[in-house]
Each structure stands twice: as structure tokens, then as C-alpha cells.
Amino acid sequence: MNDQQLIDEINRLRIEKNAVIMAHYYQQPQLQDIADFVGDSLALAQQAAKTNADIIVLCGVHFMGETAKIICPDKKVLVPDMSAGCSLADSCKAEDLAEWKRSHPNHIIVSYVNTSAAVKALTDVVVTSSNALKIVNQLPQNQPILFGPDQNLGNYINSITGRNMDLWNGACHVHSRFSVQQLLQLKKQYPNAKVLAHPECKKILLELADHVGSTQALLSYAKECGENEFIVATESGILHKMQQACPEKLFIPVPPEASEVMVDGKLTPCSCNECEYMRLNTLQKLYDCLKNESNEILVDNQIANQALKPIQKMLEMSK
Ligand code: 13P
Ligand code: SF4
């Protein structure tokens, strides 16, 4: 089938099966365009909590599908490619987190949503990049906190809130590889451009940013800000929605350190920083999983019940 036939079939199947298609901003443009809803991690979880669909197809990575399944245990949650993982989530194993907690009995655990269900099950409250500041600010000032797994986000929250959370030593390989040299070069080239950065970026890069926020927050800032040029330091998929929302504005991606890719056997300069896990999902795989109801996310009942509590707490504390 060609792309148009795939799109027609997906449109037929989603009505027939009462399915909703959700996509993260880092998905390839075709998937963002066919989705009923495109959002950041928090918005995807909130949307899952209120959908009436029988099937949720989550075009994103595994932990996003797992979060939707924990919130909606009676629904079928499918992901187009089961191997769409997350290097950050993988850096924190439940048994290691349990050990960390055992050695800090007075601390509570605040976990970034980029974690497995088993890690969430050990967590007191989950946060996303959208609500981490708001939630940490609601916790008693004298409450010691273990925060994981993203050290850059944790450092950023510590710097804004003046807290001293203990941080897990994890990072997203995509956000860690932005080139500071290239960013400085772009700032010279576009002196009026505002720099937008995701809090998973390294401290040195965040210090050069005019606005730090989740993918949704960066998009809203670009729409609302009077400026016309933006240098963007997050996965380059977000540029699709930014450009759609503001066709008259200029969005320039910050290249990664190793900014060359092999094209036809030749090393070719590349300015995009893509998450290879997010990019595993394709239109064909979306069609296949919807048609066959395959790639279903299943979570052990006991883990899901435990993991639901810190997710619900997050949803309440972000209101
Ligand atoms: P957001 O919650 O900002 O969409 O980020 C998710 C993510 O995986 C960032 O790398
Ligand atoms: Fe995980 Fe980084 Fe990919 Fe986000 S961009 S899904 S944090 S590997």
C-alpha cells in the first residue's frame, strides 16, 4: 500500500474499532498529522485519562504506552513498534532504585515519567518536564527527596527551587549531545533569535537558553512570543508542529555534536538531532498494529496498581 492508502485504511479502522491515535511531538510528521491528539508526556497521560475510546494507539515510546495502560487498565493500549524504548528510562532499573531508597530511608522518591512501570511502583510522585517545578514546589521544604533518573532536569529543578534533591546519575542521550559550540555559532548568526531548550539538556546549554520547558511549553512560547526567530534545542520532531503553528516564523534546530550522517556512502552534514527510539514508529507500523490489534502493552496487575498511585498524585498536583 502507498502512504495515501495506508492513511485511508487507518482512518477507516479507527472509526470501526473506536480507536484514538495519540502522538508525541517527537514522532515523524506523518504520524503527528494523522493523530487525533499530539502532546507532551503530561498531555498524553491527561488525554488517556479522559478518552472514551476502546483502543489507544500511542505513537511514542514504551513508557508512554505503559503510563496510558496504567491509567486505563480496561483499554487496549497499542504502540506501533514495541522496541521503541528510552535510554533515560533504561538507565534506572527498579532493583537499583530500591537499593538507593533503602540507603536513604527518610527520603521520598520523585520520578520523572521517563521510567518503567516497576520504577513508578516504587515512586511517591511522578513528574514530567511540564509539571516538575510545580510539583516539587508543593512538597514540604524540609522533605528530603531522591530524584531520578534525569540528572539535568533534577539539577535544573534544584537551581530554580533552591532545593537540594539527591539526583540519579542518568541522562537522555539525545539531549546530552547538543553541540554548545554550534549553538554559540547560531546565536552569532541569528542575534535576534530566542533560544528554546528542553530541561533534559546539559546545564551549560540551559544557561544559554531564553526559555526552558517541556515540548508543549516550548511550542506555546514560540506561538505567544512576539519574536520571529528561534533556535531550538530539543528533538527536532517538535519543529514540525512549531512550523505548522507559526508558518511565518523561522525555527533553527541546534545540531548534535556528531552532526554527520551517512548518505549514499558519504558523510553528509546533518543539523537534526533525532531520537532513534521515537523514530522507530512509522505509518506502516501504525496501520499494522491497529489492524491486527498487536503490540499490546500489558503491565503486571500488582505493579500497575502500585504505579497508578504516584501517577494519580501527579495528575492531581498538576491541576
Ligand atoms: P516532554 O514531556 O517534554 O514531551 O518530554 C518527553 C521526552 O521524552 C523528552 O525527551
Ligand atoms: Fe528517551 Fe531521550 Fe528519546 Fe525522550 S528523547 S524518549 S528521553 S531517549
mmCIF file of C-alpha atoms and ligand atoms in Angstrom:
data_model
loop_
_atom_site.group_PDB
_atom_site.id
_atom_site.type_symbol
_atom_site.label_atom_id
_atom_site.label_comp_id
_atom_site.label_asym_id
_atom_site.label_seq_id
_atom_site.Cartn_x
_atom_site.Cartn_y
_atom_site.Cartn_z
ATOM 1 C CA MET A 1 0.000 0.000 0.000
ATOM 2 C CA ASN A 2 1.212 3.528 -0.659
ATOM 3 C CA ASP A 3 1.057 6.224 2.038
ATOM 4 C CA GLN A 4 -2.351 7.543 0.953
ATOM 5 C CA GLN A 5 -3.836 4.027 1.020
ATOM 6 C CA LEU A 6 -2.361 3.477 4.484
ATOM 7 C CA ILE A 7 -3.879 6.764 5.673
ATOM 8 C CA ASP A 8 -7.311 5.822 4.215
ATOM 9 C CA GLU A 9 -7.191 2.394 5.883
ATOM 10 C CA ILE A 10 -6.103 3.847 9.243
ATOM 11 C CA ASN A 11 -8.996 6.337 9.021
ATOM 12 C CA ARG A 12 -11.449 3.507 8.326
ATOM 13 C CA LEU A 13 -10.083 1.253 11.081
ATOM 14 C CA ARG A 14 -10.044 3.902 13.779
ATOM 15 C CA ILE A 15 -13.785 4.518 13.321
ATOM 16 C CA GLU A 16 -14.614 0.793 13.041
ATOM 17 C CA LYS A 17 -12.651 -0.041 16.208
ATOM 18 C CA ASN A 18 -13.392 3.143 18.204
ATOM 19 C CA ALA A 19 -9.673 3.792 18.471
ATOM 20 C CA VAL A 20 -7.915 7.033 19.310
ATOM 21 C CA ILE A 21 -4.451 7.795 17.917
ATOM 22 C CA MET A 22 -2.171 9.836 20.143
ATOM 23 C CA ALA A 23 1.300 11.023 19.183
ATOM 24 C CA HIS A 24 4.225 12.689 20.926
ATOM 25 C CA TYR A 25 5.849 15.769 19.365
ATOM 26 C CA TYR A 26 8.967 13.740 18.524
ATOM 27 C CA GLN A 27 7.093 11.454 16.148
ATOM 28 C CA GLN A 28 7.744 11.776 12.451
ATOM 29 C CA PRO A 29 5.462 14.375 10.763
ATOM 30 C CA GLN A 30 3.146 11.824 9.093
ATOM 31 C CA LEU A 31 2.256 10.337 12.480
ATOM 32 C CA GLN A 32 1.714 13.747 14.086
ATOM 33 C CA ASP A 33 -0.559 14.691 11.188
ATOM 34 C CA ILE A 34 -2.750 11.583 11.385
ATOM 35 C CA ALA A 35 -3.060 11.614 15.198
ATOM 36 C CA ASP A 36 -6.274 12.700 16.937
ATOM 37 C CA PHE A 37 -4.118 14.278 19.586
ATOM 38 C CA VAL A 38 -0.465 15.400 19.693
ATOM 39 C CA GLY A 39 1.079 16.350 23.019
ATOM 40 C CA ASP A 40 3.895 16.187 25.545
ATOM 41 C CA SER A 41 4.169 13.397 28.126
ATOM 42 C CA LEU A 42 1.813 15.092 30.584
ATOM 43 C CA ALA A 43 -0.831 15.936 27.979
ATOM 44 C CA LEU A 44 -0.733 12.360 26.617
ATOM 45 C CA ALA A 45 -1.353 10.989 30.134
ATOM 46 C CA GLN A 46 -4.152 13.514 30.752
ATOM 47 C CA GLN A 47 -5.732 12.689 27.402
ATOM 48 C CA ALA A 48 -5.564 8.941 28.132
ATOM 49 C CA ALA A 49 -7.345 9.583 31.446
ATOM 50 C CA LYS A 50 -10.347 11.139 29.702
ATOM 51 C CA THR A 51 -10.719 9.207 26.446
ATOM 52 C CA ASN A 52 -13.845 7.173 25.664
ATOM 53 C CA ALA A 53 -12.066 5.111 23.016
ATOM 54 C CA ASP A 54 -11.741 1.323 23.367
ATOM 55 C CA ILE A 55 -8.251 1.291 21.868
ATOM 56 C CA ILE A 56 -5.452 3.812 22.379
ATOM 57 C CA VAL A 57 -2.681 3.715 19.792
ATOM 58 C CA LEU A 58 0.202 5.557 21.410
ATOM 59 C CA CYS A 59 2.714 6.767 18.832
ATOM 60 C CA GLY A 60 5.573 7.384 21.221
ATOM 61 C CA VAL A 61 7.945 5.269 23.278
ATOM 62 C CA HIS A 62 7.227 2.293 25.526
ATOM 63 C CA PHE A 63 6.970 4.165 28.862
ATOM 64 C CA MET A 64 4.293 6.455 27.350
ATOM 65 C CA GLY A 65 2.212 3.416 26.355
ATOM 66 C CA GLU A 66 2.751 1.901 29.801
ATOM 67 C CA THR A 67 1.613 5.101 31.518
ATOM 68 C CA ALA A 68 -1.573 5.139 29.396
ATOM 69 C CA LYS A 69 -2.217 1.443 30.208
ATOM 70 C CA ILE A 70 -1.767 2.034 33.961
ATOM 71 C CA ILE A 71 -4.240 4.943 33.802
ATOM 72 C CA CYS A 72 -6.696 2.970 31.611
ATOM 73 C CA PRO A 73 -6.364 -0.719 32.605
ATOM 74 C CA ASP A 74 -9.590 -1.671 30.796
ATOM 75 C CA LYS A 75 -8.500 -0.281 27.446
ATOM 76 C CA LYS A 76 -6.278 -1.865 24.853
ATOM 77 C CA VAL A 77 -3.099 0.221 24.509
ATOM 78 C CA LEU A 78 -1.008 -0.425 21.403
ATOM 79 C CA VAL A 79 2.354 1.003 20.312
ATOM 80 C CA PRO A 80 3.370 0.769 16.638
ATOM 81 C CA ASP A 81 6.888 -0.513 17.467
ATOM 82 C CA MET A 82 7.417 -2.432 20.699
ATOM 83 C CA SER A 83 11.158 -1.786 20.621
ATOM 84 C CA ALA A 84 10.671 1.995 20.902
ATOM 85 C CA GLY A 85 12.394 2.328 24.277
ATOM 86 C CA CYS A 86 14.097 5.242 26.029
ATOM 87 C CA SER A 87 17.775 5.405 27.037
ATOM 88 C CA LEU A 88 16.872 7.512 30.057
ATOM 89 C CA ALA A 89 14.215 5.091 31.339
ATOM 90 C CA ASP A 90 16.651 2.199 30.759
ATOM 91 C CA SER A 91 19.308 3.888 32.915
ATOM 92 C CA CYS A 92 17.246 3.275 36.062
ATOM 93 C CA LYS A 93 16.428 -0.325 36.994
ATOM 94 C CA ALA A 94 13.820 -0.925 39.703
ATOM 95 C CA GLU A 95 16.166 -3.056 41.814
ATOM 96 C CA ASP A 96 18.847 -0.317 41.797
ATOM 97 C CA LEU A 97 16.302 2.334 42.716
ATOM 98 C CA ALA A 98 15.043 0.122 45.585
ATOM 99 C CA GLU A 99 18.632 -0.145 46.854
ATOM 100 C CA TRP A 100 19.085 3.655 46.650
ATOM 101 C CA LYS A 101 15.857 4.093 48.630
ATOM 102 C CA ARG A 102 16.989 1.537 51.256
ATOM 103 C CA SER A 103 20.120 3.591 51.863
ATOM 104 C CA HIS A 104 18.043 6.810 52.226
ATOM 105 C CA PRO A 105 15.086 5.730 54.417
ATOM 106 C CA ASN A 106 13.902 9.283 55.172
ATOM 107 C CA HIS A 107 13.736 10.388 51.541
ATOM 108 C CA ILE A 108 10.724 10.210 49.260
ATOM 109 C CA ILE A 109 11.152 9.260 45.603
ATOM 110 C CA VAL A 110 10.167 11.711 42.867
ATOM 111 C CA SER A 111 10.481 10.037 39.454
ATOM 112 C CA TYR A 112 10.424 11.526 36.003
ATOM 113 C CA VAL A 113 7.718 9.943 33.828
ATOM 114 C CA ASN A 114 10.514 8.523 31.609
ATOM 115 C CA THR A 115 10.695 5.370 33.766
ATOM 116 C CA SER A 116 9.394 1.805 33.683
ATOM 117 C CA ALA A 117 6.173 0.795 35.460
ATOM 118 C CA ALA A 118 8.309 -1.094 38.026
ATOM 119 C CA VAL A 119 10.187 2.113 38.885
ATOM 120 C CA LYS A 120 6.938 4.073 39.117
ATOM 121 C CA ALA A 121 5.648 1.385 41.509
ATOM 122 C CA LEU A 122 8.463 2.364 43.940
ATOM 123 C CA THR A 123 7.817 6.093 43.478
ATOM 124 C CA ASP A 124 5.952 8.572 45.698
ATOM 125 C CA VAL A 125 5.115 11.052 42.966
ATOM 126 C CA VAL A 126 5.737 11.054 39.218
ATOM 127 C CA VAL A 127 6.565 14.285 37.372
ATOM 128 C CA THR A 128 7.003 15.311 33.743
ATOM 129 C CA SER A 129 9.036 18.190 32.381
ATOM 130 C CA SER A 130 5.761 20.209 32.283
ATOM 131 C CA ASN A 131 4.907 19.939 35.946
ATOM 132 C CA ALA A 132 8.149 19.029 37.785
ATOM 133 C CA LEU A 133 8.692 22.546 39.171
ATOM 134 C CA LYS A 134 5.071 22.927 40.219
ATOM 135 C CA ILE A 135 5.010 19.543 41.974
ATOM 136 C CA VAL A 136 8.388 19.815 43.732
ATOM 137 C CA ASN A 137 7.343 23.265 44.973
ATOM 138 C CA GLN A 138 4.275 21.687 46.611
ATOM 139 C CA LEU A 139 6.383 19.215 48.641
ATOM 140 C CA PRO A 140 7.320 20.319 52.187
ATOM 141 C CA GLN A 141 10.571 22.313 52.136
ATOM 142 C CA ASN A 142 12.233 20.075 54.739
ATOM 143 C CA GLN A 143 11.303 16.809 52.953
ATOM 144 C CA PRO A 144 14.443 15.061 51.632
ATOM 145 C CA ILE A 145 13.968 13.882 48.047
ATOM 146 C CA LEU A 146 15.578 11.304 45.775
ATOM 147 C CA PHE A 147 15.036 12.430 42.180
ATOM 148 C CA GLY A 148 15.632 10.288 39.113
ATOM 149 C CA PRO A 149 16.565 9.356 36.550
ATOM 150 C CA ASP A 150 17.339 12.606 34.678
ATOM 151 C CA GLN A 151 20.200 14.466 36.309
ATOM 152 C CA ASN A 152 19.904 17.508 34.036
ATOM 153 C CA LEU A 153 16.221 18.004 34.846
ATOM 154 C CA GLY A 154 16.971 17.390 38.547
ATOM 155 C CA ASN A 155 19.777 19.974 38.539
ATOM 156 C CA TYR A 156 17.515 22.450 36.788
ATOM 157 C CA ILE A 157 14.754 21.974 39.401
ATOM 158 C CA ASN A 158 17.290 22.305 42.225
ATOM 159 C CA SER A 159 18.616 25.535 40.711
ATOM 160 C CA ILE A 160 15.149 27.113 40.377
ATOM 161 C CA THR A 161 13.632 25.904 43.658
ATOM 162 C CA GLY A 162 16.770 26.194 45.824
ATOM 163 C CA ARG A 163 16.263 22.562 46.925
ATOM 164 C CA ASN A 164 18.959 20.010 47.286
ATOM 165 C CA MET A 165 17.373 16.853 45.872
ATOM 166 C CA ASP A 166 19.712 13.846 45.593
ATOM 167 C CA LEU A 167 19.983 13.004 41.901
ATOM 168 C CA TRP A 168 20.162 9.737 39.993
ATOM 169 C CA ASN A 169 23.037 9.684 37.522
ATOM 170 C CA GLY A 170 21.017 9.372 34.296
ATOM 171 C CA ALA A 171 20.611 11.435 31.140
ATOM 172 C CA CYS A 172 18.892 11.323 27.769
ATOM 173 C CA HIS A 173 21.496 10.552 25.089
ATOM 174 C CA VAL A 174 19.668 12.808 22.584
ATOM 175 C CA HIS A 175 19.505 15.916 24.775
ATOM 176 C CA SER A 176 23.055 15.380 26.096
ATOM 177 C CA ARG A 177 24.621 15.520 22.654
ATOM 178 C CA PHE A 178 23.617 19.034 21.539
ATOM 179 C CA SER A 179 26.689 20.975 20.481
ATOM 180 C CA VAL A 180 27.332 24.069 22.613
ATOM 181 C CA GLN A 181 29.852 25.299 20.007
ATOM 182 C CA GLN A 182 27.219 25.118 17.268
ATOM 183 C CA LEU A 183 24.661 26.833 19.480
ATOM 184 C CA LEU A 184 27.086 29.720 20.101
ATOM 185 C CA GLN A 185 27.690 29.914 16.353
ATOM 186 C CA LEU A 186 23.926 30.029 15.638
ATOM 187 C CA LYS A 187 23.469 32.769 18.256
ATOM 188 C CA LYS A 188 26.073 34.859 16.402
ATOM 189 C CA GLN A 189 24.433 34.149 13.072
ATOM 190 C CA TYR A 190 20.902 34.952 14.355
ATOM 191 C CA PRO A 191 21.461 37.595 17.062
ATOM 192 C CA ASN A 192 17.715 38.271 17.483
ATOM 193 C CA ALA A 193 16.709 34.627 17.817
ATOM 194 C CA LYS A 194 15.362 33.308 21.124
ATOM 195 C CA VAL A 195 16.933 30.061 22.323
ATOM 196 C CA LEU A 196 14.424 27.387 23.423
ATOM 197 C CA ALA A 197 15.702 24.364 25.357
ATOM 198 C CA HIS A 198 14.265 21.243 26.962
ATOM 199 C CA PRO A 199 15.334 20.761 30.625
ATOM 200 C CA GLU A 200 16.910 17.401 29.711
ATOM 201 C CA CYS A 201 19.740 19.413 28.069
ATOM 202 C CA LYS A 202 23.038 19.913 29.899
ATOM 203 C CA LYS A 203 23.381 22.817 32.363
ATOM 204 C CA ILE A 204 25.786 24.748 30.121
ATOM 205 C CA LEU A 205 23.219 24.700 27.321
ATOM 206 C CA LEU A 206 20.314 25.647 29.602
ATOM 207 C CA GLU A 207 22.309 28.663 30.758
ATOM 208 C CA LEU A 208 22.329 29.907 27.158
ATOM 209 C CA ALA A 209 18.541 29.489 26.767
ATOM 210 C CA ASP A 210 15.934 32.268 26.849
ATOM 211 C CA HIS A 211 13.195 29.774 27.665
ATOM 212 C CA VAL A 212 13.410 26.295 29.230
ATOM 213 C CA GLY A 213 10.397 23.980 29.199
ATOM 214 C CA SER A 214 8.681 20.790 28.104
ATOM 215 C CA THR A 215 7.949 20.267 24.419
ATOM 216 C CA GLN A 216 4.450 21.737 24.947
ATOM 217 C CA ALA A 217 5.853 24.739 26.835
ATOM 218 C CA LEU A 218 8.419 25.438 24.087
ATOM 219 C CA LEU A 219 5.699 25.274 21.434
ATOM 220 C CA SER A 220 3.409 27.631 23.405
ATOM 221 C CA TYR A 221 6.288 30.074 23.961
ATOM 222 C CA ALA A 222 7.109 30.118 20.224
ATOM 223 C CA LYS A 223 3.426 30.827 19.413
ATOM 224 C CA GLU A 224 2.924 33.528 22.011
ATOM 225 C CA CYS A 225 6.296 35.294 21.910
ATOM 226 C CA GLY A 226 6.485 38.356 19.623
ATOM 227 C CA GLU A 227 9.873 37.296 18.203
ATOM 228 C CA ASN A 228 10.209 35.685 14.780
ATOM 229 C CA GLU A 229 13.360 33.567 15.049
ATOM 230 C CA PHE A 230 14.004 30.629 17.378
ATOM 231 C CA ILE A 231 16.975 28.337 17.928
ATOM 232 C CA VAL A 232 15.565 25.061 19.230
ATOM 233 C CA ALA A 233 17.409 22.583 21.489
ATOM 234 C CA THR A 234 15.155 19.550 21.749
ATOM 235 C CA GLU A 235 14.406 16.576 19.494
ATOM 236 C CA SER A 236 13.827 18.020 16.034
ATOM 237 C CA GLY A 237 10.338 16.469 15.615
ATOM 238 C CA ILE A 238 8.884 19.441 17.513
ATOM 239 C CA LEU A 239 9.879 21.750 14.649
ATOM 240 C CA HIS A 240 7.084 20.239 12.556
ATOM 241 C CA LYS A 241 4.380 21.494 14.937
ATOM 242 C CA MET A 242 6.205 24.793 15.527
ATOM 243 C CA GLN A 243 6.362 25.457 11.806
ATOM 244 C CA GLN A 244 2.701 24.444 11.334
ATOM 245 C CA ALA A 245 1.594 26.717 14.187
ATOM 246 C CA CYS A 246 3.763 29.680 13.071
ATOM 247 C CA PRO A 247 4.401 29.400 9.318
ATOM 248 C CA GLU A 248 5.829 32.922 9.171
ATOM 249 C CA LYS A 249 8.472 32.288 11.882
ATOM 250 C CA LEU A 250 11.929 30.747 11.496
ATOM 251 C CA PHE A 251 12.920 27.707 13.596
ATOM 252 C CA ILE A 252 16.532 26.554 13.565
ATOM 253 C CA PRO A 253 17.463 23.207 15.196
ATOM 254 C CA VAL A 254 20.651 23.022 17.290
ATOM 255 C CA PRO A 255 22.799 20.264 15.743
ATOM 256 C CA PRO A 256 24.203 17.417 17.813
ATOM 257 C CA GLU A 257 27.978 17.053 18.432
ATOM 258 C CA ALA A 258 28.368 14.381 15.771
ATOM 259 C CA SER A 259 26.366 16.144 13.100
ATOM 260 C CA GLU A 260 27.165 13.996 10.093
ATOM 261 C CA VAL A 261 25.153 11.072 8.752
ATOM 262 C CA MET A 262 25.997 8.531 6.080
ATOM 263 C CA VAL A 263 24.003 9.228 2.882
ATOM 264 C CA ASP A 264 24.757 7.062 -0.175
ATOM 265 C CA GLY A 265 28.048 6.005 1.385
ATOM 266 C CA LYS A 266 29.162 9.645 2.036
ATOM 267 C CA LEU A 267 29.376 11.510 5.338
ATOM 268 C CA THR A 268 26.873 14.344 4.959
ATOM 269 C CA PRO A 269 26.308 17.246 7.412
ATOM 270 C CA CYS A 270 23.053 16.904 9.345
ATOM 271 C CA SER A 271 21.509 19.532 11.581
ATOM 272 C CA CYS A 272 18.821 17.312 13.136
ATOM 273 C CA ASN A 273 19.002 15.629 16.500
ATOM 274 C CA GLU A 274 16.504 12.788 16.377
ATOM 275 C CA CYS A 275 15.596 10.194 18.993
ATOM 276 C CA GLU A 276 16.094 6.908 17.179
ATOM 277 C CA TYR A 277 13.591 5.208 19.506
ATOM 278 C CA MET A 278 10.831 7.710 18.755
ATOM 279 C CA ARG A 279 11.590 7.407 15.040
ATOM 280 C CA LEU A 280 11.025 3.634 15.003
ATOM 281 C CA ASN A 281 7.285 4.221 14.630
ATOM 282 C CA THR A 282 6.046 4.544 11.049
ATOM 283 C CA LEU A 283 2.737 4.854 9.215
ATOM 284 C CA GLN A 284 3.004 1.202 8.110
ATOM 285 C CA LYS A 285 3.583 0.015 11.701
ATOM 286 C CA LEU A 286 0.699 2.168 12.939
ATOM 287 C CA TYR A 287 -1.567 0.557 10.345
ATOM 288 C CA ASP A 288 -0.333 -2.961 11.184
ATOM 289 C CA CYS A 289 -0.836 -2.650 14.923
ATOM 290 C CA LEU A 290 -4.287 -1.085 14.547
ATOM 291 C CA LYS A 291 -5.427 -3.700 12.027
ATOM 292 C CA ASN A 292 -4.092 -6.701 13.994
ATOM 293 C CA GLU A 293 -4.521 -5.150 17.463
ATOM 294 C CA SER A 294 -0.935 -6.250 18.006
ATOM 295 C CA ASN A 295 1.886 -4.770 20.107
ATOM 296 C CA GLU A 296 -0.404 -4.506 23.096
ATOM 297 C CA ILE A 297 1.138 -3.050 26.251
ATOM 298 C CA LEU A 298 0.486 -5.284 29.257
ATOM 299 C CA VAL A 299 1.514 -4.419 32.812
ATOM 300 C CA ASP A 300 1.564 -6.845 35.740
ATOM 301 C CA ASN A 301 -1.526 -6.101 37.909
ATOM 302 C CA GLN A 302 0.308 -5.615 41.172
ATOM 303 C CA ILE A 303 2.897 -3.295 39.608
ATOM 304 C CA ALA A 304 0.178 -1.373 37.755
ATOM 305 C CA ASN A 305 -1.843 -0.848 40.968
ATOM 306 C CA GLN A 306 1.241 0.451 42.780
ATOM 307 C CA ALA A 307 2.355 2.612 39.840
ATOM 308 C CA LEU A 308 -1.099 4.170 39.468
ATOM 309 C CA LYS A 309 -0.833 5.919 42.863
ATOM 310 C CA PRO A 310 2.130 8.230 42.039
ATOM 311 C CA ILE A 311 0.688 8.880 38.560
ATOM 312 C CA GLN A 312 -2.677 9.879 40.040
ATOM 313 C CA LYS A 313 -0.876 12.044 42.563
ATOM 314 C CA MET A 314 0.905 13.767 39.669
ATOM 315 C CA LEU A 315 -2.363 14.351 37.811
ATOM 316 C CA GLU A 316 -3.943 15.858 40.945
ATOM 317 C CA MET A 317 -0.922 18.015 41.801
ATOM 318 C CA SER A 318 -0.712 19.423 38.274
ATOM 319 C CA LYS A 319 -4.258 20.857 38.340
HETATM 320 P P1 13P B 1 8.082 16.048 27.168
HETATM 321 O O1 13P B 1 7.344 15.578 28.353
HETATM 322 O O2 13P B 1 8.585 17.453 27.303
HETATM 323 O O3 13P B 1 7.267 15.884 25.937
HETATM 324 O O4 13P B 1 9.419 15.195 27.005
HETATM 325 C C1 13P B 1 9.404 13.805 26.801
HETATM 326 C C2 13P B 1 10.702 13.292 26.433
HETATM 327 O O5 13P B 1 10.906 12.117 26.232
HETATM 328 C C3 13P B 1 11.780 14.245 26.311
HETATM 329 O O6 13P B 1 12.897 13.623 25.805
HETATM 330 FE FE1 SF4 B 2 14.008 8.954 25.961
HETATM 331 FE FE2 SF4 B 2 15.614 10.915 25.175
HETATM 332 FE FE3 SF4 B 2 14.177 9.627 23.366
HETATM 333 FE FE4 SF4 B 2 12.980 11.300 25.125
HETATM 334 S S1 SF4 B 2 14.416 11.848 23.511
HETATM 335 S S2 SF4 B 2 12.284 9.243 24.548
HETATM 336 S S3 SF4 B 2 14.238 10.946 26.948
HETATM 337 S S4 SF4 B 2 15.794 8.735 24.638
#
